[in-house]
């Protein structure tokens, strides 16, 4: 129906004409501004997300270690009050992790150990340092994936099973009576593997190829004889950190006395 069919017409001068132009393209300046805003937001958010992930991994590791420590204490209570001793050593397994085979039933694990034992896997365990071809090299594999470490990120304070020399045994609590530990709130029982050296899975530092990767005050997750766990700094002098008690000002010790 048009204007003539209803008996009236609209003069041309009264008609309204709409002239609409749509321009969907961004200018180069607008694109650069958007990219700059995205870059600024990413720079602000990525460190926050990284810290959040780090904190989540630390929490998961603390929870794992808490259960492992409690399981180890239950094992010891059923073993005349003694921690695992030298008779758990296996030539195919690092002595520091031999405890796992003894106490794993107390944390609900049965059968052969394997990489699926997630309780023994620290979420930040994604690399380790190895000395090969005359220099230190970072290996981007987890300790937990290694059969030689009995598929465990966590090691027992078993330095006293070894020795610097026959006259100088290392500190440790393997085979000792639980109630003989003089400072159970300070004495390490089980810890992340890097604690022994130390370096940190949770706050790794880049090292030039060939240089010693271990550093003083690396922070690690550790469990104590009384069953509590903590994320603390570890002292290093000239030898591996587990070879001696730290000086005053640190919240742990390796020896049981």
PDB file of C-alpha atoms in Angstrom:
ATOM      1  CA  UNK A   1       0.000   0.000   0.000  1.00  0.00           C
ATOM      2  CA  UNK A   2       1.432   3.391  -0.968  1.00  0.00           C
ATOM      3  CA  UNK A   3       0.378   6.968  -0.300  1.00  0.00           C
ATOM      4  CA  UNK A   4      -1.841   7.172  -3.422  1.00  0.00           C
ATOM      5  CA  UNK A   5      -3.984   4.194  -2.401  1.00  0.00           C
ATOM      6  CA  UNK A   6      -5.256   5.997   0.669  1.00  0.00           C
ATOM      7  CA  UNK A   7      -6.052   9.241  -1.092  1.00  0.00           C
ATOM      8  CA  UNK A   8      -3.201  11.433  -0.033  1.00  0.00           C
ATOM      9  CA  UNK A   9       0.322  12.108  -1.064  1.00  0.00           C
ATOM     10  CA  UNK A  10       3.431  13.229   0.737  1.00  0.00           C
ATOM     11  CA  UNK A  11       5.174  16.158  -0.888  1.00  0.00           C
ATOM     12  CA  UNK A  12       8.779  15.403  -1.697  1.00  0.00           C
ATOM     13  CA  UNK A  13       9.939  18.256   0.486  1.00  0.00           C
ATOM     14  CA  UNK A  14       8.217  16.611   3.465  1.00  0.00           C
ATOM     15  CA  UNK A  15       9.801  13.220   2.996  1.00  0.00           C
ATOM     16  CA  UNK A  16      12.643  12.224   5.354  1.00  0.00           C
ATOM     17  CA  UNK A  17      15.633  10.506   3.872  1.00  0.00           C
ATOM     18  CA  UNK A  18      18.030   8.415   6.066  1.00  0.00           C
ATOM     19  CA  UNK A  19      21.576   8.185   4.870  1.00  0.00           C
ATOM     20  CA  UNK A  20      23.430   5.700   7.114  1.00  0.00           C
ATOM     21  CA  UNK A  21      27.041   4.643   6.589  1.00  0.00           C
ATOM     22  CA  UNK A  22      28.515   1.726   8.522  1.00  0.00           C
ATOM     23  CA  UNK A  23      32.265   1.531   8.906  1.00  0.00           C
ATOM     24  CA  UNK A  24      33.333  -1.700  10.659  1.00  0.00           C
ATOM     25  CA  UNK A  25      37.096  -1.366  10.263  1.00  0.00           C
ATOM     26  CA  UNK A  26      39.468  -0.368  13.095  1.00  0.00           C
ATOM     27  CA  UNK A  27      42.163   2.132  12.440  1.00  0.00           C
ATOM     28  CA  UNK A  28      45.780   1.133  13.004  1.00  0.00           C
ATOM     29  CA  UNK A  29      45.980   3.392  16.051  1.00  0.00           C
ATOM     30  CA  UNK A  30      42.905   1.755  17.584  1.00  0.00           C
ATOM     31  CA  UNK A  31      44.398  -1.718  17.051  1.00  0.00           C
ATOM     32  CA  UNK A  32      47.681  -0.665  18.624  1.00  0.00           C
ATOM     33  CA  UNK A  33      45.859   0.763  21.629  1.00  0.00           C
ATOM     34  CA  UNK A  34      43.903  -2.485  22.104  1.00  0.00           C
ATOM     35  CA  UNK A  35      47.077  -4.580  21.804  1.00  0.00           C
ATOM     36  CA  UNK A  36      48.848  -2.347  24.322  1.00  0.00           C
ATOM     37  CA  UNK A  37      45.974  -2.681  26.810  1.00  0.00           C
ATOM     38  CA  UNK A  38      45.996  -6.490  26.439  1.00  0.00           C
ATOM     39  CA  UNK A  39      49.779  -6.561  26.958  1.00  0.00           C
ATOM     40  CA  UNK A  40      49.500  -4.458  30.130  1.00  0.00           C
ATOM     41  CA  UNK A  41      46.723  -6.672  31.517  1.00  0.00           C
ATOM     42  CA  UNK A  42      48.724  -9.810  30.728  1.00  0.00           C
ATOM     43  CA  UNK A  43      51.802  -8.372  32.433  1.00  0.00           C
ATOM     44  CA  UNK A  44      49.712  -7.669  35.521  1.00  0.00           C
ATOM     45  CA  UNK A  45      47.818 -10.966  35.587  1.00  0.00           C
ATOM     46  CA  UNK A  46      50.520 -13.524  34.704  1.00  0.00           C
ATOM     47  CA  UNK A  47      52.584 -13.001  37.887  1.00  0.00           C
ATOM     48  CA  UNK A  48      49.393 -13.231  39.944  1.00  0.00           C
ATOM     49  CA  UNK A  49      48.386 -16.475  38.225  1.00  0.00           C
ATOM     50  CA  UNK A  50      51.918 -17.842  38.626  1.00  0.00           C
ATOM     51  CA  UNK A  51      51.912 -17.084  42.357  1.00  0.00           C
ATOM     52  CA  UNK A  52      48.470 -18.645  42.710  1.00  0.00           C
ATOM     53  CA  UNK A  53      49.648 -21.828  40.994  1.00  0.00           C
ATOM     54  CA  UNK A  54      52.790 -21.890  43.134  1.00  0.00           C
ATOM     55  CA  UNK A  55      50.721 -21.500  46.283  1.00  0.00           C
ATOM     56  CA  UNK A  56      48.351 -24.265  45.198  1.00  0.00           C
ATOM     57  CA  UNK A  57      51.302 -26.607  44.560  1.00  0.00           C
ATOM     58  CA  UNK A  58      52.795 -25.791  47.960  1.00  0.00           C
ATOM     59  CA  UNK A  59      49.477 -26.533  49.646  1.00  0.00           C
ATOM     60  CA  UNK A  60      49.105 -29.837  47.807  1.00  0.00           C
ATOM     61  CA  UNK A  61      52.673 -30.776  48.721  1.00  0.00           C
ATOM     62  CA  UNK A  62      52.096 -29.907  52.387  1.00  0.00           C
ATOM     63  CA  UNK A  63      48.958 -32.069  52.410  1.00  0.00           C
ATOM     64  CA  UNK A  64      50.812 -34.991  50.793  1.00  0.00           C
ATOM     65  CA  UNK A  65      53.658 -34.768  53.257  1.00  0.00           C
ATOM     66  CA  UNK A  66      51.291 -34.506  56.219  1.00  0.00           C
ATOM     67  CA  UNK A  67      49.678 -37.835  55.300  1.00  0.00           C
ATOM     68  CA  UNK A  68      53.043 -39.483  54.624  1.00  0.00           C
ATOM     69  CA  UNK A  69      54.422 -38.346  57.978  1.00  0.00           C
ATOM     70  CA  UNK A  70      51.376 -39.663  59.820  1.00  0.00           C
ATOM     71  CA  UNK A  71      51.642 -42.978  57.956  1.00  0.00           C
ATOM     72  CA  UNK A  72      55.330 -43.224  58.867  1.00  0.00           C
ATOM     73  CA  UNK A  73      54.569 -42.555  62.518  1.00  0.00           C
ATOM     74  CA  UNK A  74      51.889 -45.256  62.509  1.00  0.00           C
ATOM     75  CA  UNK A  75      54.403 -47.676  61.010  1.00  0.00           C
ATOM     76  CA  UNK A  76      56.947 -46.769  63.683  1.00  0.00           C
ATOM     77  CA  UNK A  77      54.439 -47.220  66.484  1.00  0.00           C
ATOM     78  CA  UNK A  78      53.754 -50.742  65.180  1.00  0.00           C
ATOM     79  CA  UNK A  79      57.501 -51.441  64.913  1.00  0.00           C
ATOM     80  CA  UNK A  80      58.507 -51.142  68.557  1.00  0.00           C
ATOM     81  CA  UNK A  81      58.636 -47.383  68.253  1.00  0.00           C
ATOM     82  CA  UNK A  82      61.493 -47.361  65.738  1.00  0.00           C
ATOM     83  CA  UNK A  83      61.856 -45.513  62.471  1.00  0.00           C
ATOM     84  CA  UNK A  84      62.835 -47.601  59.402  1.00  0.00           C
ATOM     85  CA  UNK A  85      66.430 -48.868  59.644  1.00  0.00           C
ATOM     86  CA  UNK A  86      69.219 -50.009  57.333  1.00  0.00           C
ATOM     87  CA  UNK A  87      67.535 -53.336  56.572  1.00  0.00           C
ATOM     88  CA  UNK A  88      65.113 -51.588  54.211  1.00  0.00           C
ATOM     89  CA  UNK A  89      67.940 -50.640  51.839  1.00  0.00           C
ATOM     90  CA  UNK A  90      67.690 -52.026  48.301  1.00  0.00           C
ATOM     91  CA  UNK A  91      70.618 -51.765  45.908  1.00  0.00           C
ATOM     92  CA  UNK A  92      68.196 -50.718  43.147  1.00  0.00           C
ATOM     93  CA  UNK A  93      66.576 -47.957  45.203  1.00  0.00           C
ATOM     94  CA  UNK A  94      68.035 -44.829  46.771  1.00  0.00           C
ATOM     95  CA  UNK A  95      68.389 -45.379  50.533  1.00  0.00           C
ATOM     96  CA  UNK A  96      66.670 -42.065  51.200  1.00  0.00           C
ATOM     97  CA  UNK A  97      63.351 -43.429  49.879  1.00  0.00           C
ATOM     98  CA  UNK A  98      63.535 -47.014  51.185  1.00  0.00           C
ATOM     99  CA  UNK A  99      61.072 -46.049  53.942  1.00  0.00           C
ATOM    100  CA  UNK A 100      58.204 -45.928  51.433  1.00  0.00           C
ATOM    101  CA  UNK A 101      58.063 -49.697  50.954  1.00  0.00           C
ATOM    102  CA  UNK A 102      57.695 -50.168  54.720  1.00  0.00           C
ATOM    103  CA  UNK A 103      54.977 -47.596  55.448  1.00  0.00           C
ATOM    104  CA  UNK A 104      52.927 -47.354  52.238  1.00  0.00           C
ATOM    105  CA  UNK A 105      50.237 -49.701  53.570  1.00  0.00           C
ATOM    106  CA  UNK A 106      49.496 -47.146  56.298  1.00  0.00           C
ATOM    107  CA  UNK A 107      48.433 -44.609  53.649  1.00  0.00           C
ATOM    108  CA  UNK A 108      46.260 -47.013  51.667  1.00  0.00           C
ATOM    109  CA  UNK A 109      48.770 -48.205  49.049  1.00  0.00           C
ATOM    110  CA  UNK A 110      49.064 -51.921  48.339  1.00  0.00           C
ATOM    111  CA  UNK A 111      51.027 -53.875  45.774  1.00  0.00           C
ATOM    112  CA  UNK A 112      54.076 -52.720  43.846  1.00  0.00           C
ATOM    113  CA  UNK A 113      54.955 -49.030  43.928  1.00  0.00           C
ATOM    114  CA  UNK A 114      54.529 -47.099  40.679  1.00  0.00           C
ATOM    115  CA  UNK A 115      54.300 -43.585  39.200  1.00  0.00           C
ATOM    116  CA  UNK A 116      50.556 -43.705  39.923  1.00  0.00           C
ATOM    117  CA  UNK A 117      51.269 -43.280  43.653  1.00  0.00           C
ATOM    118  CA  UNK A 118      50.133 -39.652  43.505  1.00  0.00           C
ATOM    119  CA  UNK A 119      50.384 -39.156  47.259  1.00  0.00           C
ATOM    120  CA  UNK A 120      54.166 -39.358  46.848  1.00  0.00           C
ATOM    121  CA  UNK A 121      54.254 -36.882  43.942  1.00  0.00           C
ATOM    122  CA  UNK A 122      54.941 -33.220  44.650  1.00  0.00           C
ATOM    123  CA  UNK A 123      53.089 -31.162  41.983  1.00  0.00           C
ATOM    124  CA  UNK A 124      56.192 -28.988  41.518  1.00  0.00           C
ATOM    125  CA  UNK A 125      58.486 -31.992  41.017  1.00  0.00           C
ATOM    126  CA  UNK A 126      59.171 -31.417  37.309  1.00  0.00           C
ATOM    127  CA  UNK A 127      62.991 -31.289  37.212  1.00  0.00           C
ATOM    128  CA  UNK A 128      66.131 -32.295  39.068  1.00  0.00           C
ATOM    129  CA  UNK A 129      69.867 -31.553  38.856  1.00  0.00           C
ATOM    130  CA  UNK A 130      72.289 -34.216  37.678  1.00  0.00           C
ATOM    131  CA  UNK A 131      76.083 -34.217  37.404  1.00  0.00           C
ATOM    132  CA  UNK A 132      77.125 -35.657  34.054  1.00  0.00           C
ATOM    133  CA  UNK A 133      79.920 -35.088  31.525  1.00  0.00           C
ATOM    134  CA  UNK A 134      81.814 -32.930  33.999  1.00  0.00           C
ATOM    135  CA  UNK A 135      79.087 -30.388  34.682  1.00  0.00           C
ATOM    136  CA  UNK A 136      75.737 -29.921  36.399  1.00  0.00           C
ATOM    137  CA  UNK A 137      72.743 -30.286  34.112  1.00  0.00           C
ATOM    138  CA  UNK A 138      69.061 -29.659  34.717  1.00  0.00           C
ATOM    139  CA  UNK A 139      67.014 -32.709  33.772  1.00  0.00           C
ATOM    140  CA  UNK A 140      63.418 -31.842  32.974  1.00  0.00           C
ATOM    141  CA  UNK A 141      61.892 -34.996  34.411  1.00  0.00           C
ATOM    142  CA  UNK A 142      60.321 -35.619  37.795  1.00  0.00           C
ATOM    143  CA  UNK A 143      62.051 -37.547  40.552  1.00  0.00           C
ATOM    144  CA  UNK A 144      58.672 -39.166  41.188  1.00  0.00           C
ATOM    145  CA  UNK A 145      58.869 -40.810  37.751  1.00  0.00           C
ATOM    146  CA  UNK A 146      62.165 -42.564  38.588  1.00  0.00           C
ATOM    147  CA  UNK A 147      62.168 -46.183  39.779  1.00  0.00           C
ATOM    148  CA  UNK A 148      65.516 -45.533  41.507  1.00  0.00           C
ATOM    149  CA  UNK A 149      63.673 -43.093  43.767  1.00  0.00           C
ATOM    150  CA  UNK A 150      60.854 -45.618  44.327  1.00  0.00           C
ATOM    151  CA  UNK A 151      58.489 -43.197  42.562  1.00  0.00           C
ATOM    152  CA  UNK A 152      58.633 -40.710  45.417  1.00  0.00           C
ATOM    153  CA  UNK A 153      59.316 -36.971  45.573  1.00  0.00           C
ATOM    154  CA  UNK A 154      59.904 -37.282  49.326  1.00  0.00           C
ATOM    155  CA  UNK A 155      62.936 -38.638  51.175  1.00  0.00           C
ATOM    156  CA  UNK A 156      63.527 -39.849  54.718  1.00  0.00           C
ATOM    157  CA  UNK A 157      66.044 -38.188  57.030  1.00  0.00           C
ATOM    158  CA  UNK A 158      68.343 -41.208  56.758  1.00  0.00           C
ATOM    159  CA  UNK A 159      71.791 -39.633  56.587  1.00  0.00           C
ATOM    160  CA  UNK A 160      72.961 -41.740  59.537  1.00  0.00           C
ATOM    161  CA  UNK A 161      72.754 -44.817  57.288  1.00  0.00           C
ATOM    162  CA  UNK A 162      75.674 -43.354  55.380  1.00  0.00           C
ATOM    163  CA  UNK A 163      78.931 -41.706  56.414  1.00  0.00           C
ATOM    164  CA  UNK A 164      81.455 -39.119  55.333  1.00  0.00           C
ATOM    165  CA  UNK A 165      83.974 -41.440  56.972  1.00  0.00           C
ATOM    166  CA  UNK A 166      83.760 -44.275  59.547  1.00  0.00           C
ATOM    167  CA  UNK A 167      84.441 -41.722  62.263  1.00  0.00           C
ATOM    168  CA  UNK A 168      82.009 -39.107  60.957  1.00  0.00           C
ATOM    169  CA  UNK A 169      78.497 -40.430  60.317  1.00  0.00           C
ATOM    170  CA  UNK A 170      75.988 -38.014  58.873  1.00  0.00           C
ATOM    171  CA  UNK A 171      73.084 -36.794  61.016  1.00  0.00           C
ATOM    172  CA  UNK A 172      69.781 -38.610  60.619  1.00  0.00           C
ATOM    173  CA  UNK A 173      67.115 -40.567  62.467  1.00  0.00           C
ATOM    174  CA  UNK A 174      66.786 -43.863  60.567  1.00  0.00           C
ATOM    175  CA  UNK A 175      66.439 -46.765  63.010  1.00  0.00           C
ATOM    176  CA  UNK A 176      66.188 -44.542  66.077  1.00  0.00           C
ATOM    177  CA  UNK A 177      63.463 -44.811  68.695  1.00  0.00           C
ATOM    178  CA  UNK A 178      60.777 -42.189  68.168  1.00  0.00           C
ATOM    179  CA  UNK A 179      60.835 -41.213  71.839  1.00  0.00           C
ATOM    180  CA  UNK A 180      64.617 -40.740  71.740  1.00  0.00           C
ATOM    181  CA  UNK A 181      64.321 -37.665  69.517  1.00  0.00           C
ATOM    182  CA  UNK A 182      65.049 -34.736  71.826  1.00  0.00           C
ATOM    183  CA  UNK A 183      63.431 -32.054  69.686  1.00  0.00           C
ATOM    184  CA  UNK A 184      60.569 -33.651  67.720  1.00  0.00           C
ATOM    185  CA  UNK A 185      59.141 -30.274  66.694  1.00  0.00           C
ATOM    186  CA  UNK A 186      62.464 -29.284  65.067  1.00  0.00           C
ATOM    187  CA  UNK A 187      63.843 -32.589  63.775  1.00  0.00           C
ATOM    188  CA  UNK A 188      63.108 -33.367  60.131  1.00  0.00           C
ATOM    189  CA  UNK A 189      61.593 -36.787  59.435  1.00  0.00           C
ATOM    190  CA  UNK A 190      60.620 -36.610  55.736  1.00  0.00           C
ATOM    191  CA  UNK A 191      61.121 -33.837  53.192  1.00  0.00           C
ATOM    192  CA  UNK A 192      61.122 -33.022  49.504  1.00  0.00           C
ATOM    193  CA  UNK A 193      64.181 -34.472  47.782  1.00  0.00           C
ATOM    194  CA  UNK A 194      65.799 -31.039  47.012  1.00  0.00           C
ATOM    195  CA  UNK A 195      65.908 -30.310  50.751  1.00  0.00           C
ATOM    196  CA  UNK A 196      68.978 -32.519  51.063  1.00  0.00           C
ATOM    197  CA  UNK A 197      71.091 -30.262  48.834  1.00  0.00           C
ATOM    198  CA  UNK A 198      69.223 -27.728  48.741  1.00  0.00           C
ATOM    199  CA  UNK A 199      67.504 -26.243  45.745  1.00  0.00           C
ATOM    200  CA  UNK A 200      63.820 -25.454  45.348  1.00  0.00           C
ATOM    201  CA  UNK A 201      61.056 -26.964  43.231  1.00  0.00           C
ATOM    202  CA  UNK A 202      58.661 -24.200  44.261  1.00  0.00           C
ATOM    203  CA  UNK A 203      60.953 -21.231  43.661  1.00  0.00           C
ATOM    204  CA  UNK A 204      63.583 -22.447  41.169  1.00  0.00           C
ATOM    205  CA  UNK A 205      66.566 -20.314  40.233  1.00  0.00           C
ATOM    206  CA  UNK A 206      68.372 -20.293  36.916  1.00  0.00           C
ATOM    207  CA  UNK A 207      72.010 -21.325  37.085  1.00  0.00           C
ATOM    208  CA  UNK A 208      74.681 -20.981  34.381  1.00  0.00           C
ATOM    209  CA  UNK A 209      75.522 -24.360  32.860  1.00  0.00           C
ATOM    210  CA  UNK A 210      78.158 -26.201  34.855  1.00  0.00           C
ATOM    211  CA  UNK A 211      77.809 -24.194  38.066  1.00  0.00           C
ATOM    212  CA  UNK A 212      76.718 -25.813  41.313  1.00  0.00           C
ATOM    213  CA  UNK A 213      72.902 -25.495  41.328  1.00  0.00           C
ATOM    214  CA  UNK A 214      72.491 -25.665  45.102  1.00  0.00           C
ATOM    215  CA  UNK A 215      72.027 -22.446  47.039  1.00  0.00           C
ATOM    216  CA  UNK A 216      71.629 -21.223  50.595  1.00  0.00           C
ATOM    217  CA  UNK A 217      68.105 -20.527  51.924  1.00  0.00           C
ATOM    218  CA  UNK A 218      66.296 -22.489  49.229  1.00  0.00           C
ATOM    219  CA  UNK A 219      62.750 -23.076  50.486  1.00  0.00           C
ATOM    220  CA  UNK A 220      61.351 -26.582  50.782  1.00  0.00           C
ATOM    221  CA  UNK A 221      58.438 -28.490  52.236  1.00  0.00           C
ATOM    222  CA  UNK A 222      59.462 -30.622  55.216  1.00  0.00           C
ATOM    223  CA  UNK A 223      57.724 -32.856  57.751  1.00  0.00           C
ATOM    224  CA  UNK A 224      58.861 -33.181  61.369  1.00  0.00           C
ATOM    225  CA  UNK A 225      58.977 -36.017  63.883  1.00  0.00           C
ATOM    226  CA  UNK A 226      55.958 -34.653  65.760  1.00  0.00           C
ATOM    227  CA  UNK A 227      53.910 -34.904  62.531  1.00  0.00           C
ATOM    228  CA  UNK A 228      53.598 -31.230  61.593  1.00  0.00           C
ATOM    229  CA  UNK A 229      54.739 -29.917  58.206  1.00  0.00           C
ATOM    230  CA  UNK A 230      56.117 -26.567  57.092  1.00  0.00           C
ATOM    231  CA  UNK A 231      57.572 -24.654  54.139  1.00  0.00           C
ATOM    232  CA  UNK A 232      60.927 -23.351  55.329  1.00  0.00           C
ATOM    233  CA  UNK A 233      64.341 -22.133  54.181  1.00  0.00           C
ATOM    234  CA  UNK A 234      67.241 -24.597  54.273  1.00  0.00           C
ATOM    235  CA  UNK A 235      70.819 -23.681  55.147  1.00  0.00           C
ATOM    236  CA  UNK A 236      73.757 -24.689  52.945  1.00  0.00           C
ATOM    237  CA  UNK A 237      77.457 -24.301  53.676  1.00  0.00           C
ATOM    238  CA  UNK A 238      80.052 -26.096  51.573  1.00  0.00           C
ATOM    239  CA  UNK A 239      78.555 -29.617  51.636  1.00  0.00           C
ATOM    240  CA  UNK A 240      75.089 -30.958  50.961  1.00  0.00           C
ATOM    241  CA  UNK A 241      72.582 -29.415  53.333  1.00  0.00           C
ATOM    242  CA  UNK A 242      71.719 -32.720  55.029  1.00  0.00           C
ATOM    243  CA  UNK A 243      75.321 -33.184  56.210  1.00  0.00           C
ATOM    244  CA  UNK A 244      75.056 -30.826  59.193  1.00  0.00           C
ATOM    245  CA  UNK A 245      72.624 -28.984  61.430  1.00  0.00           C
ATOM    246  CA  UNK A 246      72.072 -25.328  60.489  1.00  0.00           C
ATOM    247  CA  UNK A 247      73.262 -22.380  62.576  1.00  0.00           C
ATOM    248  CA  UNK A 248      70.941 -20.455  64.883  1.00  0.00           C
ATOM    249  CA  UNK A 249      68.005 -18.770  63.173  1.00  0.00           C
ATOM    250  CA  UNK A 250      66.731 -21.797  61.222  1.00  0.00           C
ATOM    251  CA  UNK A 251      63.628 -23.770  62.170  1.00  0.00           C
ATOM    252  CA  UNK A 252      64.902 -27.331  61.797  1.00  0.00           C
ATOM    253  CA  UNK A 253      67.694 -29.816  62.467  1.00  0.00           C
ATOM    254  CA  UNK A 254      68.776 -33.135  60.969  1.00  0.00           C
ATOM    255  CA  UNK A 255      70.165 -34.892  64.036  1.00  0.00           C
ATOM    256  CA  UNK A 256      67.956 -36.576  66.593  1.00  0.00           C
ATOM    257  CA  UNK A 257      69.806 -35.255  69.642  1.00  0.00           C
TER     258      UNK A 257
END
